[in-house]
PDB file of C-alpha atoms in Angstrom:
ATOM      1  CA  PRO A 744      -9.432 -26.161   1.516  1.00  0.00           C
ATOM      2  CA  GLN A 745      -9.331 -27.934  -1.809  1.00  0.00           C
ATOM      3  CA  GLY A 746      -5.812 -26.895  -2.861  1.00  0.00           C
ATOM      4  CA  ARG A 747      -4.234 -23.595  -3.674  1.00  0.00           C
ATOM      5  CA  ASN A 748      -4.623 -20.900  -6.308  1.00  0.00           C
ATOM      6  CA  THR A 749      -2.211 -18.213  -7.358  1.00  0.00           C
ATOM      7  CA  THR A 750      -3.327 -14.595  -7.293  1.00  0.00           C
ATOM      8  CA  HIS A 751      -1.652 -12.469  -9.967  1.00  0.00           C
ATOM      9  CA  ASP A 752      -0.781  -8.813 -10.444  1.00  0.00           C
ATOM     10  CA  PRO A 753      -3.280  -7.830 -13.172  1.00  0.00           C
ATOM     11  CA  GLY A 754      -0.777  -5.331 -14.620  1.00  0.00           C
ATOM     12  CA  THR A 755       2.179  -7.673 -15.044  1.00  0.00           C
ATOM     13  CA  ALA A 756       0.647 -11.148 -14.559  1.00  0.00           C
ATOM     14  CA  SER A 757       3.404 -11.902 -12.068  1.00  0.00           C
ATOM     15  CA  SER A 758       2.528 -14.128  -9.116  1.00  0.00           C
ATOM     16  CA  LEU A 759       1.618 -12.264  -5.933  1.00  0.00           C
ATOM     17  CA  ALA A 760       0.659 -15.030  -3.521  1.00  0.00           C
ATOM     18  CA  GLN A 761      -0.707 -18.526  -3.078  1.00  0.00           C
ATOM     19  CA  VAL A 762      -4.176 -18.585  -1.548  1.00  0.00           C
ATOM     20  CA  PRO A 763      -6.420 -21.465  -0.488  1.00  0.00           C
ATOM     21  CA  ALA A 764      -8.917 -22.667  -3.088  1.00  0.00           C
ATOM     22  CA  MET A 765     -12.185 -22.895  -1.215  1.00  0.00           C
ATOM     23  CA  GLY A 766     -15.161 -25.058  -2.068  1.00  0.00           C
ATOM     24  CA  GLN A 767     -18.779 -24.957  -0.922  1.00  0.00           C
ATOM     25  CA  ALA A 768     -18.053 -27.084   2.172  1.00  0.00           C
ATOM     26  CA  ASP A 769     -15.300 -24.639   3.202  1.00  0.00           C
ATOM     27  CA  VAL A 770     -17.643 -21.682   2.784  1.00  0.00           C
ATOM     28  CA  ASP A 771     -20.385 -23.421   4.771  1.00  0.00           C
ATOM     29  CA  GLN A 772     -17.900 -24.201   7.550  1.00  0.00           C
ATOM     30  CA  ALA A 773     -16.718 -20.571   7.617  1.00  0.00           C
ATOM     31  CA  VAL A 774     -20.300 -19.276   7.827  1.00  0.00           C
ATOM     32  CA  ARG A 775     -21.079 -21.643  10.718  1.00  0.00           C
ATOM     33  CA  ALA A 776     -17.895 -20.571  12.512  1.00  0.00           C
ATOM     34  CA  ALA A 777     -18.755 -16.895  12.021  1.00  0.00           C
ATOM     35  CA  ASP A 778     -22.255 -17.450  13.375  1.00  0.00           C
ATOM     36  CA  ARG A 779     -20.870 -19.324  16.404  1.00  0.00           C
ATOM     37  CA  ALA A 780     -18.368 -16.534  17.040  1.00  0.00           C
ATOM     38  CA  PHE A 781     -21.102 -13.903  16.760  1.00  0.00           C
ATOM     39  CA  GLN A 782     -23.334 -15.758  19.217  1.00  0.00           C
ATOM     40  CA  THR A 783     -20.613 -16.550  21.764  1.00  0.00           C
ATOM     41  CA  SER A 784     -18.140 -13.657  21.554  1.00  0.00           C
ATOM     42  CA  GLY A 785     -20.278 -11.066  23.258  1.00  0.00           C
ATOM     43  CA  TRP A 786     -20.627  -8.922  20.118  1.00  0.00           C
ATOM     44  CA  ALA A 787     -24.331  -9.734  19.885  1.00  0.00           C
ATOM     45  CA  THR A 788     -24.953  -8.437  23.394  1.00  0.00           C
ATOM     46  CA  MET A 789     -22.615  -5.413  23.351  1.00  0.00           C
ATOM     47  CA  THR A 790     -24.029  -1.953  23.482  1.00  0.00           C
ATOM     48  CA  PRO A 791     -23.599   0.224  20.408  1.00  0.00           C
ATOM     49  CA  THR A 792     -21.030   2.259  22.349  1.00  0.00           C
ATOM     50  CA  GLU A 793     -18.958  -0.843  23.133  1.00  0.00           C
ATOM     51  CA  ARG A 794     -19.077  -1.914  19.493  1.00  0.00           C
ATOM     52  CA  GLY A 795     -18.098   1.589  18.432  1.00  0.00           C
ATOM     53  CA  VAL A 796     -14.999   1.497  20.633  1.00  0.00           C
ATOM     54  CA  LEU A 797     -13.878  -1.741  18.963  1.00  0.00           C
ATOM     55  CA  LEU A 798     -14.652  -0.475  15.460  1.00  0.00           C
ATOM     56  CA  HIS A 799     -12.662   2.698  16.132  1.00  0.00           C
ATOM     57  CA  ARG A 800      -9.772   0.546  17.353  1.00  0.00           C
ATOM     58  CA  LEU A 801      -9.946  -1.415  14.066  1.00  0.00           C
ATOM     59  CA  THR A 802      -9.971   1.857  12.133  1.00  0.00           C
ATOM     60  CA  ASP A 803      -6.872   3.031  14.016  1.00  0.00           C
ATOM     61  CA  ILE A 804      -5.069  -0.213  13.105  1.00  0.00           C
ATOM     62  CA  VAL A 805      -6.047   0.121   9.430  1.00  0.00           C
ATOM     63  CA  GLU A 806      -4.855   3.730   9.445  1.00  0.00           C
ATOM     64  CA  GLU A 807      -1.571   2.692  11.087  1.00  0.00           C
ATOM     65  CA  HIS A 808      -0.971   0.152   8.281  1.00  0.00           C
ATOM     66  CA  LYS A 809      -2.538   2.211   5.490  1.00  0.00           C
ATOM     67  CA  THR A 810       0.574   2.380   3.315  1.00  0.00           C
ATOM     68  CA  THR A 811       0.962  -1.400   3.287  1.00  0.00           C
ATOM     69  CA  LEU A 812      -2.739  -1.979   2.693  1.00  0.00           C
ATOM     70  CA  VAL A 813      -2.784   0.523  -0.189  1.00  0.00           C
ATOM     71  CA  TRP A 814       0.125  -1.312  -1.847  1.00  0.00           C
ATOM     72  CA  ILE A 815      -1.611  -4.680  -1.436  1.00  0.00           C
ATOM     73  CA  GLU A 816      -4.874  -3.318  -2.854  1.00  0.00           C
ATOM     74  CA  SER A 817      -3.040  -1.717  -5.765  1.00  0.00           C
ATOM     75  CA  LEU A 818      -1.179  -4.918  -6.629  1.00  0.00           C
ATOM     76  CA  ASP A 819      -4.166  -7.206  -6.166  1.00  0.00           C
ATOM     77  CA  ALA A 820      -6.806  -5.114  -7.933  1.00  0.00           C
ATOM     78  CA  GLY A 821      -4.625  -3.394 -10.520  1.00  0.00           C
ATOM     79  CA  LYS A 822      -5.609   0.030  -9.280  1.00  0.00           C
ATOM     80  CA  VAL A 823      -3.357   3.065  -9.382  1.00  0.00           C
ATOM     81  CA  LEU A 824      -1.367   3.545  -6.224  1.00  0.00           C
ATOM     82  CA  ALA A 825      -3.686   5.829  -4.268  1.00  0.00           C
ATOM     83  CA  GLU A 826      -5.416   5.661  -0.917  1.00  0.00           C
ATOM     84  CA  GLY A 827      -8.821   4.998  -2.552  1.00  0.00           C
ATOM     85  CA  ASP A 828     -10.590   2.045  -0.977  1.00  0.00           C
ATOM     86  CA  VAL A 829      -8.494   1.996   2.178  1.00  0.00           C
ATOM     87  CA  GLN A 830      -9.158   5.669   2.862  1.00  0.00           C
ATOM     88  CA  ASN A 831     -12.849   5.164   2.062  1.00  0.00           C
ATOM     89  CA  PHE A 832     -12.971   2.425   4.711  1.00  0.00           C
ATOM     90  CA  ILE A 833     -11.331   4.725   7.269  1.00  0.00           C
ATOM     91  CA  ASP A 834     -13.647   7.622   6.419  1.00  0.00           C
ATOM     92  CA  THR A 835     -16.721   5.387   6.604  1.00  0.00           C
ATOM     93  CA  MET A 836     -15.731   3.977   9.987  1.00  0.00           C
ATOM     94  CA  LEU A 837     -15.129   7.416  11.488  1.00  0.00           C
TER      95      LEU A 837
END
């Protein structure tokens, strides 16, 4: 990473968090790592049923932490505090 950036609450301009500032080399490295993980993790050779089990497990975890995720999304994107995008993710995955 090439340093850090601050992400701000768009409603108040207050600082929310420090996040890595990524450059092209960082993105390229992340893409290569994702490709390696895809090729070596077993995901590429799993059956659709096996993938579905894992995706449903992810959905359960998101649902378990929905309140926290909704707050983060609201603060980060300046949206009203509602389930919105998080609930859409859950609904899509089910």
